[in-house]
Coordinates of C-alpha atoms in Angstrom, one line a residue:
M1 CA -112.5 145.6 -38.5
I2 CA -114.3 143.9 -41.6
T3 CA -112.6 140.7 -42.7
K4 CA -112.6 140.1 -46.8
L5 CA -115.0 136.1 -47.1
F6 CA -113.5 134.3 -49.4
G7 CA -115.7 130.9 -51.1
F8 CA -114.4 127.1 -51.7
N9 CA -116.0 125.3 -54.7
G10 CA -118.8 123.1 -53.6
G11 CA -120.6 122.2 -50.9
V12 CA -124.6 121.7 -50.7
K13 CA -126.1 122.9 -48.3
P14 CA -129.0 120.2 -46.8
A15 CA -131.3 121.1 -44.2
T16 CA -130.2 122.6 -40.5
H17 CA -132.8 121.0 -38.2
K18 CA -130.6 122.6 -35.3
D19 CA -133.6 124.3 -33.7
D20 CA -134.8 121.8 -31.6
S21 CA -131.3 121.4 -29.7
A22 CA -130.5 124.9 -30.1
R23 CA -132.7 126.0 -27.8
A24 CA -132.1 123.9 -24.7
P25 CA -128.9 124.6 -22.6
I26 CA -126.5 122.1 -21.9
I27 CA -127.2 119.9 -18.6
R28 CA -124.5 117.6 -16.3
A29 CA -125.9 114.1 -17.5
P30 CA -126.9 112.1 -14.8
L31 CA -123.6 109.3 -13.5
P32 CA -124.7 106.2 -15.4
A33 CA -124.1 102.7 -13.0
R34 CA -120.8 101.2 -15.0
L35 CA -118.4 103.9 -17.0
I36 CA -115.9 102.1 -19.9
V37 CA -113.0 104.1 -20.6
P38 CA -111.8 103.4 -24.1
L39 CA -107.7 103.4 -24.5
R40 CA -108.0 104.4 -27.8
H41 CA -109.4 108.3 -29.1
N42 CA -108.9 107.2 -33.2
T43 CA -107.7 104.3 -35.0
R44 CA -103.6 105.2 -35.0
A45 CA -103.9 107.4 -31.1
I46 CA -103.6 104.5 -28.2
A47 CA -103.0 104.8 -24.6
R48 CA -101.6 101.5 -21.7
P49 CA -103.7 100.4 -19.2
I50 CA -101.9 101.7 -15.6
V51 CA -104.1 100.3 -13.4
E52 CA -105.3 97.1 -12.3
I53 CA -108.8 95.3 -11.7
G54 CA -110.1 96.6 -8.2
Q55 CA -107.8 99.8 -8.1
H56 CA -109.5 102.3 -6.4
V57 CA -109.7 106.1 -8.7
L58 CA -110.0 109.6 -7.9
K59 CA -111.7 111.8 -10.6
G60 CA -109.3 113.0 -13.1
E61 CA -106.4 110.3 -12.4
R62 CA -104.8 108.8 -15.0
I63 CA -105.5 105.0 -16.5
G64 CA -104.6 105.0 -19.5
G65 CA -100.7 106.0 -20.5
A66 CA -100.2 107.7 -24.1
E67 CA -99.0 104.8 -26.3
G68 CA -96.9 105.9 -29.5
V69 CA -97.0 109.7 -30.7
L70 CA -99.9 109.6 -31.6
G71 CA -101.3 108.6 -28.0
T72 CA -102.4 110.3 -25.2
A73 CA -103.5 109.9 -21.8
C74 CA -106.8 108.7 -20.6
H75 CA -107.8 109.5 -16.9
A76 CA -110.7 108.0 -14.8
P77 CA -113.5 110.4 -15.0
T78 CA -115.2 109.8 -12.1
S79 CA -113.9 108.4 -8.3
G80 CA -114.9 103.9 -7.9
T81 CA -113.2 101.1 -8.5
V82 CA -111.8 99.3 -11.6
V83 CA -114.5 96.5 -12.0
D84 CA -112.5 95.2 -16.0
I85 CA -110.1 95.7 -18.2
A86 CA -111.5 94.0 -21.4
E87 CA -112.1 94.5 -24.9
H88 CA -115.3 96.2 -25.7
T89 CA -117.2 97.7 -28.9
M90 CA -115.9 101.1 -30.2
P91 CA -118.4 104.0 -31.4
H92 CA -116.8 103.2 -34.9
P93 CA -118.3 101.8 -38.5
S94 CA -116.6 98.8 -38.5
G95 CA -118.4 97.9 -34.7
L96 CA -114.2 96.1 -34.1
P97 CA -113.9 95.8 -30.0
T98 CA -110.4 97.5 -28.2
L99 CA -109.4 97.5 -24.7
C100 CA -111.6 99.8 -22.3
V101 CA -110.8 99.8 -19.1
Y102 CA -114.2 99.8 -16.4
I103 CA -115.1 101.4 -13.8
E104 CA -117.6 101.7 -11.0
P105 CA -118.5 105.0 -9.7
D106 CA -118.2 105.2 -5.5
G107 CA -120.8 107.8 -6.3
E108 CA -118.4 110.9 -4.2
D109 CA -117.2 111.6 -7.2
R110 CA -114.1 112.6 -5.5
W111 CA -111.2 114.8 -7.9
I112 CA -107.7 114.1 -7.7
E113 CA -105.5 117.5 -6.7
R114 CA -106.3 119.7 -9.3
K115 CA -102.8 121.9 -10.0
P116 CA -103.3 125.3 -12.9
F117 CA -100.5 125.2 -15.2
D118 CA -98.3 128.1 -15.8
Y119 CA -96.8 127.0 -19.3
A120 CA -95.4 130.5 -19.6
N121 CA -93.1 130.0 -16.1
C122 CA -93.0 126.4 -16.2
G123 CA -89.8 126.4 -14.2
C124 CA -88.2 124.7 -17.0
G125 CA -88.1 126.7 -19.8
D126 CA -89.0 123.7 -21.6
R127 CA -91.4 124.1 -24.5
Q128 CA -91.8 119.8 -24.7
A129 CA -93.1 120.2 -21.2
V130 CA -96.3 121.9 -22.4
L131 CA -96.9 119.4 -25.0
D132 CA -96.1 116.5 -22.9
Y133 CA -98.4 118.4 -20.3
L134 CA -101.3 118.7 -22.9
R135 CA -100.5 114.9 -23.8
D136 CA -100.9 113.1 -20.1
S137 CA -104.1 115.5 -20.3
G138 CA -106.3 113.7 -22.2
I139 CA -106.7 117.1 -25.2
V140 CA -107.5 115.9 -28.9
G141 CA -109.5 117.5 -31.2
M142 CA -113.3 118.0 -30.3
G143 CA -114.4 118.4 -33.4
G144 CA -115.0 114.3 -34.0
A145 CA -111.2 113.3 -35.2
A146 CA -109.8 113.3 -31.9
F147 CA -106.5 113.9 -33.4
P148 CA -104.1 114.8 -30.6
S149 CA -103.5 118.2 -29.4
H150 CA -99.5 118.1 -28.8
I151 CA -99.1 117.5 -32.3
K152 CA -100.9 119.9 -33.6
V153 CA -99.5 122.4 -31.4
G154 CA -96.1 121.1 -32.4
T155 CA -92.8 121.8 -31.3
K156 CA -92.1 125.2 -32.7
R157 CA -93.6 127.9 -32.9
V158 CA -94.9 128.5 -36.6
A159 CA -98.0 129.9 -36.9
H160 CA -99.0 133.5 -37.4
T161 CA -102.9 133.1 -37.4
L162 CA -105.1 130.2 -35.1
V163 CA -108.6 129.7 -36.5
L164 CA -111.2 128.9 -34.0
N165 CA -113.8 126.6 -35.3
G166 CA -117.3 127.4 -34.9
A167 CA -118.9 126.6 -37.7
E168 CA -120.8 123.6 -36.1
C169 CA -121.9 122.9 -39.9
E170 CA -123.2 119.7 -39.7
P171 CA -127.4 119.3 -39.7
W172 CA -129.1 118.5 -36.1
I173 CA -125.8 119.3 -34.1
T174 CA -125.5 122.6 -31.6
S175 CA -123.1 120.9 -29.2
D176 CA -121.2 123.6 -30.4
D177 CA -123.2 125.7 -30.3
R178 CA -125.0 126.2 -27.0
L179 CA -120.9 126.0 -25.9
M180 CA -120.9 129.0 -27.3
R181 CA -123.4 130.1 -25.8
E182 CA -122.4 129.7 -22.2
R183 CA -118.9 129.4 -22.3
A184 CA -117.8 132.1 -24.5
D185 CA -115.2 133.2 -22.2
S186 CA -113.1 129.3 -21.4
I187 CA -113.6 129.5 -24.9
L188 CA -111.3 132.3 -26.0
R189 CA -109.1 131.9 -22.4
G190 CA -108.1 128.7 -23.8
A191 CA -107.8 130.1 -27.9
E192 CA -105.3 132.7 -25.8
I193 CA -103.4 129.7 -24.6
L194 CA -103.6 128.2 -27.9
S195 CA -102.4 131.3 -29.6
D196 CA -99.4 131.9 -27.2
L197 CA -98.2 128.7 -28.0
L198 CA -98.5 128.7 -31.3
G199 CA -97.2 132.5 -31.4
A200 CA -100.3 133.8 -33.4
Q201 CA -100.2 137.1 -34.0
R202 CA -104.3 137.2 -34.4
I203 CA -107.2 134.7 -33.3
L204 CA -110.3 134.3 -36.1
V205 CA -113.7 132.6 -35.0
G206 CA -115.7 131.4 -37.7
I207 CA -119.4 131.1 -36.6
E208 CA -122.1 131.0 -39.4
D209 CA -125.0 132.5 -39.7
N210 CA -127.5 130.4 -38.4
K211 CA -126.0 131.2 -35.1
P212 CA -126.7 134.2 -34.3
E213 CA -126.8 134.1 -30.0
A214 CA -123.7 132.2 -30.3
I215 CA -122.1 135.4 -32.5
A216 CA -123.0 138.0 -30.2
A217 CA -121.7 135.4 -26.9
M218 CA -118.7 135.3 -28.9
R219 CA -118.2 138.8 -29.7
E220 CA -118.9 140.3 -26.4
A221 CA -116.3 137.7 -24.4
A222 CA -114.3 139.0 -27.4
Q223 CA -114.1 142.7 -26.3
K224 CA -111.7 141.3 -23.4
L225 CA -109.4 140.3 -26.2
P226 CA -108.2 142.3 -28.4
V227 CA -106.4 140.1 -31.0
A228 CA -109.5 137.5 -31.5
E229 CA -112.3 138.4 -33.9
V230 CA -115.4 136.5 -34.4
I231 CA -116.3 136.5 -38.0
V232 CA -120.0 135.2 -39.4
V233 CA -118.8 132.8 -42.4
P234 CA -122.4 131.8 -44.5
T235 CA -124.0 128.2 -43.4
L236 CA -122.3 126.3 -46.7
Y237 CA -121.6 122.4 -45.7
P238 CA -119.2 122.0 -45.5
A239 CA -117.7 125.6 -44.0
G240 CA -116.7 124.1 -40.7
G241 CA -113.7 121.6 -42.2
E242 CA -110.8 122.9 -41.9
K243 CA -109.0 123.6 -44.8
Q244 CA -112.6 124.9 -45.8
L245 CA -113.0 127.3 -42.8
I246 CA -109.7 128.6 -43.4
R247 CA -109.9 129.5 -46.8
V248 CA -113.2 131.3 -46.0
L249 CA -111.2 133.1 -43.5
T250 CA -108.2 133.8 -44.7
G251 CA -107.9 133.3 -48.7
I252 CA -105.2 130.2 -48.2
E253 CA -105.1 127.7 -49.9
I254 CA -104.1 124.6 -48.8
P255 CA -102.5 122.3 -51.7
H256 CA -103.0 119.0 -51.2
G257 CA -101.0 116.8 -49.2
K258 CA -100.7 120.0 -47.3
L259 CA -101.4 120.9 -43.9
G260 CA -102.3 124.9 -42.4
T261 CA -99.4 124.7 -40.6
E262 CA -97.0 124.8 -43.7
F263 CA -98.6 128.5 -44.3
G264 CA -98.8 129.4 -40.5
V265 CA -102.5 129.2 -40.4
Q266 CA -103.9 126.0 -37.6
C267 CA -107.2 125.4 -36.9
F268 CA -108.5 124.0 -32.7
N269 CA -112.4 123.3 -32.5
V270 CA -113.9 125.7 -29.8
G271 CA -114.8 122.2 -27.9
T272 CA -110.7 121.8 -27.8
A273 CA -110.2 125.7 -26.4
E274 CA -112.7 125.5 -23.7
A275 CA -110.6 121.7 -23.1
V276 CA -107.6 123.9 -23.1
H277 CA -108.4 126.2 -20.6
R278 CA -109.3 123.8 -17.8
A279 CA -106.3 122.0 -18.3
F280 CA -104.1 125.0 -17.8
D281 CA -106.3 126.8 -15.9
L282 CA -107.9 124.7 -13.4
G283 CA -105.5 121.9 -13.7
E284 CA -108.3 118.7 -14.8
P285 CA -107.9 116.9 -17.8
L286 CA -110.5 116.1 -20.3
L287 CA -113.5 114.3 -17.9
S288 CA -116.0 115.2 -20.0
R289 CA -118.0 116.8 -23.5
V290 CA -121.1 118.6 -24.3
V291 CA -123.7 115.9 -26.6
T292 CA -126.6 116.7 -28.2
L293 CA -129.3 114.5 -28.4
T294 CA -131.9 114.8 -30.7
G295 CA -133.6 112.8 -33.6
N296 CA -137.0 111.5 -33.5
V297 CA -137.4 112.1 -29.5
E298 CA -139.3 113.5 -26.7
R299 CA -136.5 115.7 -25.0
P300 CA -134.1 117.0 -28.2
G301 CA -130.7 118.6 -26.2
N302 CA -127.5 118.8 -25.2
W303 CA -125.4 117.2 -22.5
E304 CA -122.3 117.2 -20.8
V305 CA -121.6 113.7 -20.8
L306 CA -119.0 112.2 -18.8
V307 CA -116.5 110.1 -21.6
G308 CA -116.7 106.4 -20.7
T309 CA -121.1 107.5 -20.4
P310 CA -122.9 104.0 -22.9
I311 CA -125.3 105.4 -25.1
E312 CA -127.8 104.0 -23.8
N313 CA -127.8 105.7 -20.6
L314 CA -128.6 108.2 -23.1
L315 CA -131.3 108.1 -24.2
E316 CA -133.3 107.1 -21.3
L317 CA -133.0 111.4 -20.7
V318 CA -134.2 112.4 -24.2
G319 CA -137.1 109.6 -24.6
P320 CA -136.8 108.1 -28.3
R321 CA -140.3 107.4 -29.9
A322 CA -141.3 104.5 -30.6
D323 CA -141.0 104.7 -34.3
T324 CA -137.3 104.3 -33.7
D325 CA -135.6 102.1 -35.9
R326 CA -131.8 103.1 -35.1
Y327 CA -129.2 105.6 -33.7
I328 CA -126.9 107.8 -35.7
L329 CA -123.6 108.8 -34.0
G330 CA -122.0 111.5 -35.7
G331 CA -124.3 114.0 -38.1
P332 CA -125.9 113.1 -40.8
M333 CA -124.2 113.9 -43.7
M334 CA -120.8 112.5 -41.8
G335 CA -122.1 110.1 -38.9
F336 CA -123.1 106.1 -38.9
A337 CA -125.2 103.7 -37.4
L338 CA -124.5 102.5 -34.2
P339 CA -124.0 98.8 -34.1
D340 CA -124.7 98.4 -30.9
L341 CA -125.9 100.7 -27.8
S342 CA -123.7 100.2 -25.1
V343 CA -121.2 102.1 -26.8
P344 CA -119.3 104.5 -24.9
V345 CA -118.9 108.1 -25.0
V346 CA -115.4 109.5 -26.5
K347 CA -113.9 112.6 -26.7
G348 CA -115.0 112.7 -30.4
T349 CA -118.5 112.0 -30.0
N350 CA -120.4 115.0 -30.1
C351 CA -124.0 114.4 -31.3
V352 CA -126.1 110.7 -31.1
I353 CA -130.2 110.9 -33.1
A354 CA -132.6 109.2 -33.0
A355 CA -133.6 107.9 -36.4
S356 CA -136.6 107.1 -38.0
Q357 CA -138.2 106.0 -41.4
A358 CA -139.9 109.5 -41.3
L359 CA -136.6 111.7 -40.8
F360 CA -134.0 109.3 -42.8
P361 CA -135.7 107.0 -45.1
Y362 CA -133.5 104.0 -46.2
P363 CA -131.5 105.4 -49.2
P364 CA -133.0 103.8 -52.5
P365 CA -130.9 100.8 -54.1
E366 CA -127.3 101.7 -55.6
Q367 CA -127.4 102.3 -59.4
P368 CA -124.6 101.9 -61.8
C369 CA -122.4 105.5 -62.5
I370 CA -123.7 107.5 -65.0
R371 CA -119.9 110.2 -65.0
C372 CA -122.9 113.1 -65.3
G373 CA -119.9 114.2 -63.1
A374 CA -122.5 116.3 -59.9
C375 CA -120.6 114.4 -57.4
A376 CA -117.6 116.9 -58.6
E377 CA -119.5 120.1 -58.4
A378 CA -119.8 119.6 -54.9
C379 CA -116.4 118.2 -53.7
P380 CA -115.3 121.1 -51.7
A381 CA -112.1 119.3 -52.0
D382 CA -111.8 119.7 -55.7
L383 CA -111.4 116.1 -56.0
Q384 CA -112.8 114.4 -59.2
P385 CA -114.9 111.4 -56.4
F386 CA -116.1 109.1 -59.2
E387 CA -112.4 108.3 -60.6
L388 CA -111.5 107.5 -56.7
Y389 CA -115.7 105.4 -56.3
W390 CA -114.0 103.2 -59.9
Y391 CA -110.3 102.7 -58.9
A392 CA -111.6 102.0 -54.9
R393 CA -114.3 99.9 -55.9
S394 CA -111.5 98.1 -58.2
K395 CA -108.9 97.8 -55.8
N396 CA -106.4 99.9 -57.9
F397 CA -105.1 101.7 -54.8
G398 CA -102.3 103.2 -56.1
K399 CA -104.5 105.2 -58.8
A400 CA -106.1 105.9 -56.2
Q401 CA -103.8 107.1 -54.2
E402 CA -102.3 109.5 -57.0
Y403 CA -106.2 110.9 -57.3
H404 CA -105.5 112.2 -53.6
L405 CA -107.9 109.4 -52.3
F406 CA -106.1 110.8 -48.4
D407 CA -107.4 114.7 -49.2
C408 CA -111.2 113.9 -48.9
I409 CA -113.0 114.7 -45.4
E410 CA -115.3 112.2 -45.9
C411 CA -118.0 115.3 -45.5
G412 CA -120.2 113.5 -47.8
C413 CA -121.3 116.0 -50.0
C414 CA -120.4 113.6 -53.6
A415 CA -122.9 111.0 -52.3
Y416 CA -126.0 113.7 -51.1
V417 CA -125.6 115.0 -54.4
C418 CA -125.5 110.9 -57.0
P419 CA -128.0 110.6 -58.4
S420 CA -127.3 106.9 -58.4
N421 CA -127.1 107.0 -55.0
I422 CA -123.8 105.2 -55.0
P423 CA -122.9 105.4 -51.4
L424 CA -119.4 106.4 -52.1
V425 CA -117.3 108.0 -48.8
D426 CA -118.1 104.0 -47.9
Y427 CA -115.8 102.9 -50.8
Y428 CA -113.5 105.8 -49.9
R429 CA -112.9 104.4 -46.8
F430 CA -112.6 101.2 -47.9
A431 CA -110.0 102.1 -49.9
K432 CA -108.5 104.2 -46.6
S433 CA -108.5 101.1 -44.6
E434 CA -106.7 98.7 -47.4
I435 CA -103.9 101.3 -48.2
W436 CA -103.5 101.7 -44.4
A437 CA -102.6 98.1 -43.5
R438 CA -101.1 97.1 -46.0
E439 CA -98.3 100.1 -45.1
R440 CA -98.5 98.8 -41.6
E441 CA -97.7 95.5 -43.2
H442 CA -94.7 97.3 -45.0
D443 CA -93.0 99.0 -42.2
A444 CA -93.3 95.8 -40.3
A445 CA -90.9 93.8 -42.9
D446 CA -89.1 97.3 -43.0
A447 CA -88.4 97.2 -39.3
A448 CA -88.0 93.0 -39.0
R449 CA -85.2 93.8 -42.0
E450 CA -83.4 96.1 -40.2
R451 CA -83.1 94.6 -37.3
F452 CA -81.5 91.3 -39.3
E453 CA -79.3 94.0 -41.1
F454 CA -78.2 95.3 -38.1
R455 CA -77.7 91.7 -36.3
N456 CA -75.3 90.8 -38.6
Y457 CA -73.6 93.8 -38.5
R458 CA -73.2 94.0 -35.2
Q459 CA -71.6 90.4 -35.6
E460 CA -69.4 91.2 -37.5
R461 CA -68.3 94.8 -35.2
E462 CA -68.0 92.2 -32.3
K463 CA -66.1 89.7 -34.5
A464 CA -63.4 92.9 -35.9
E465 CA -62.8 94.2 -32.4
K466 CA -62.2 91.0 -31.1
A467 CA -59.6 90.3 -33.8
A468 CA -58.3 93.8 -32.8
R469 CA -57.9 92.8 -28.9
L470 CA -55.9 90.0 -29.8
A471 CA -53.0 91.4 -31.9
A472 CA -52.7 94.2 -29.4
K473 CA -52.2 91.8 -26.6
A474 CA -49.9 89.3 -28.8
A475 CA -48.5 93.0 -29.1
E476 CA -48.0 93.5 -25.8
T477 CA -47.0 90.0 -25.1
K478 CA -44.5 90.1 -27.7
A479 CA -42.5 93.7 -26.5
K480 CA -42.3 92.4 -23.3
L481 CA -40.8 89.2 -24.5
A482 CA -38.2 91.4 -26.3
A483 CA -37.4 92.5 -23.7
R484 CA -36.8 89.7 -21.4
G485 CA -34.5 88.6 -24.3
E486 CA -36.9 84.4 -24.8
G487 CA -36.0 84.2 -28.3
E488 CA -38.2 81.1 -28.2
T489 CA -40.9 82.3 -27.4
A490 CA -40.9 85.0 -29.5
K491 CA -40.1 82.6 -32.4
A492 CA -44.4 82.0 -32.8
E493 CA -44.4 86.3 -33.4
D494 CA -45.7 85.2 -36.5
D495 CA -49.0 83.6 -35.5
P496 CA -50.4 85.9 -32.0
K497 CA -52.6 83.2 -30.4
K498 CA -50.0 81.0 -30.4
A499 CA -47.8 83.6 -28.9
L500 CA -50.2 84.1 -26.2
I501 CA -49.9 80.0 -25.3
A502 CA -46.2 80.0 -25.7
A503 CA -46.5 83.7 -22.9
A504 CA -49.0 81.2 -20.8
L505 CA -46.8 78.4 -20.9
A506 CA -43.7 80.6 -19.8
R507 CA -45.5 81.9 -17.0
A508 CA -46.6 79.1 -15.8
K509 CA -43.1 77.5 -16.2
A510 CA -41.5 80.7 -13.6
Q511 CA -44.3 80.6 -11.4
K512 CA -43.6 76.7 -11.0
E513 CA -39.5 76.8 -11.0
S514 CA -39.8 80.1 -8.1
V515 CA -42.3 77.6 -5.7
A516 CA -40.4 76.4 -2.8
P517 CA -41.6 74.2 -0.3
K518 CA -42.0 75.8 3.0
N519 CA -42.7 72.4 6.0
T520 CA -39.0 71.1 5.5
D521 CA -37.4 74.3 7.3
D522 CA -36.0 73.4 10.8
L523 CA -35.3 68.9 10.2
P524 CA -33.1 66.7 11.8
P525 CA -29.8 66.1 9.9
E526 CA -31.6 62.6 9.3
V527 CA -34.9 63.8 8.0
Q528 CA -32.8 65.7 5.3
A529 CA -30.5 63.3 4.8
E530 CA -33.7 61.3 3.1
I531 CA -35.4 64.2 2.1
A532 CA -31.7 64.5 0.1
E533 CA -31.8 60.9 -1.0
I534 CA -35.8 60.6 -2.8
D535 CA -35.4 64.0 -4.1
A536 CA -32.1 62.8 -6.1
R537 CA -34.0 59.7 -6.6
R538 CA -37.4 61.9 -8.2
K539 CA -34.5 63.5 -10.1
P540 CA -34.6 62.5 -13.5
L541 CA -31.5 60.0 -14.9
T542 CA -29.7 61.9 -17.1
G543 CA -28.7 59.9 -20.3
E544 CA -25.4 58.6 -19.9
E545 CA -27.9 57.1 -16.6
V546 CA -30.5 55.6 -18.9
A547 CA -28.0 53.7 -21.2
A548 CA -26.2 52.5 -18.3
Q549 CA -29.7 51.6 -16.5
E550 CA -30.9 49.9 -20.8
A551 CA -27.5 47.8 -20.1
A552 CA -27.9 46.4 -16.5
E553 CA -31.3 45.1 -17.5
P554 CA -30.6 42.3 -19.6
S555 CA -28.4 41.0 -16.3
A556 CA -31.3 41.3 -14.3
R557 CA -33.0 40.0 -15.9
E558 CA -31.7 36.6 -16.5
A559 CA -30.9 36.7 -13.0
G560 CA -34.9 37.0 -12.0
E561 CA -35.7 34.8 -14.1
A562 CA -33.2 32.1 -12.7
A563 CA -34.3 32.8 -9.5
A564 CA -38.3 32.1 -10.3
H565 CA -36.9 29.4 -11.6
A566 CA -35.2 28.4 -9.0
R567 CA -37.7 29.4 -6.5
D568 CA -40.5 26.8 -8.8
E569 CA -38.2 23.7 -8.2
D570 CA -38.0 24.1 -4.7
T571 CA -41.2 24.6 -4.8
K572 CA -42.1 21.4 -6.6
K573 CA -39.6 19.6 -4.2
A574 CA -41.4 20.3 -1.4
L575 CA -44.6 19.3 -2.7
I576 CA -43.8 16.0 -3.5
T577 CA -41.8 15.6 -0.3
A578 CA -44.8 16.1 1.3
A579 CA -47.4 14.2 -0.7
I580 CA -44.9 10.8 -0.1
E581 CA -45.0 11.5 3.9
R582 CA -48.9 11.7 3.7
A583 CA -48.8 8.7 1.5
K584 CA -46.2 7.1 4.4
E585 CA -48.3 8.4 7.0
Q586 CA -51.4 6.6 5.7
K587 CA -50.1 3.6 4.6
A588 CA -48.5 3.3 8.4
K589 CA -52.4 3.6 9.7
Q590 CA -53.6 0.7 7.9
A591 CA -51.2 -1.9 8.6
E592 CA -52.1 -0.4 12.4
R593 CA -55.7 -1.1 11.7
R594 CA -55.2 -4.6 10.3
E595 CA -53.1 -5.2 13.1
T596 CA -55.9 -4.9 15.8
A597 CA -58.3 -6.8 13.8
E598 CA -56.5 -9.8 13.9
R599 CA -55.9 -9.5 17.8
D600 CA -59.6 -8.7 18.6
D601 CA -60.2 -12.0 16.2
K602 CA -58.1 -14.4 18.0

């Protein structure tokens, strides 16, 4: 079937430089001494560690659980021991660190038990189970953005067309080219699974015309899949952009702020399709990817590399030349210079280019914008790049958003044609990161306010519920008292709290009266009489008894005072008598001692 091709505005035609690496078949890279597996796939998709230091893991075992809506799982690329869980520099222009799991391979490369997943008859008939399997297999976009595939597949079957992206329009990169040449059947099998999940009736495979071998291989494999059609598109950068490829293949123009799914079209990279096939048919999570190593090297080619392999280990395979002065991750149009060669390969890493001044001379100094409009003519997203540049530079982010900043795919066409050598994409990335940071702060403030308002609401609700419970209890008590005829307690009917207190006192009084001592049974009559006498004394006095007691109190008090006075007089007389007797006795003794002394003198 001959399909009509459509064009898109803008685009550039840089030199491709693909021949050197495209000739080399895919080779499995050797196992490094240590793997550093990041728990972050892109700026918004992260995972949480679920292993501990010292734990032995098998190849394909989950080491990171999906965190949040955009999160996907991470797996051990080989068997070995977790030796550390710490931050390491990300392969990102910012050079910021992220949490990584360090694995020391044991060299055995032992797999977990691999089980294929029958997505058509998964048992529960729940579509969410299929999406969860995609998420837990760690499947993300292999084109570079690493966007989670379970989000792109979505919860509903809404796409009538699946576009398979094999354009690979960036210069120097040939990883998708070699993948299509060598694994065409696996790619189309993954595309078939994705089309079933999306409900798509046709599969369009877009490949640029500078990959004849890949086109031939994919067309041969497509003969087994009637709904698939391989379409050759002109070589024009960035024909591999999602919206641009959909436009070229289907003629559908995706407006600003919209996604292809809203128009019945979904797009996946050929590498993603191959990963989907391995996950569903072989039970293998995403552990490796094909990476192009090229540029100023002796042996350019394509290697299948485990996720987490440090870049510096790969460079030993290709032999960088002596005049290499930096390394670019990705293509020369959208890539960036590596901040550190120890950064690991991630799922979105498709190319590493050794750069030298001969191949990639440093750009001349930035000059002021002359408003020539060349950037607008080259922009494939129909934006006004020079306006975005001014607003981003002046930090007028609101106006930048009004000019559709987030529709920029950062392809670099504007900077490529800019006669003033302005790094326009860097300005756009800065503006986007600032807007995202402010949105995060705004969301955090909204969440705090919602928590505070809910706390107030909860307290008011609990207070109202408590008042209602008290009122119901008071009404119930009132009804019971009314039934018993206890009018005095019912006087407190106007106050529910008083009514409850009165009811409690009444119950305590009744309980006290109902209690009878049990240790006085079978006592002798005299003991019973004594107890009765004691109880009589304990019995509260009547009013007459109290008056009689009060009347009798003066005479008793006087009698007591008289008795006390008499006791004092008797005591006093006794003391005087005793003193007189002691004086007499002492006087007699003195007289006796004098008579005895006189007789002795004679």
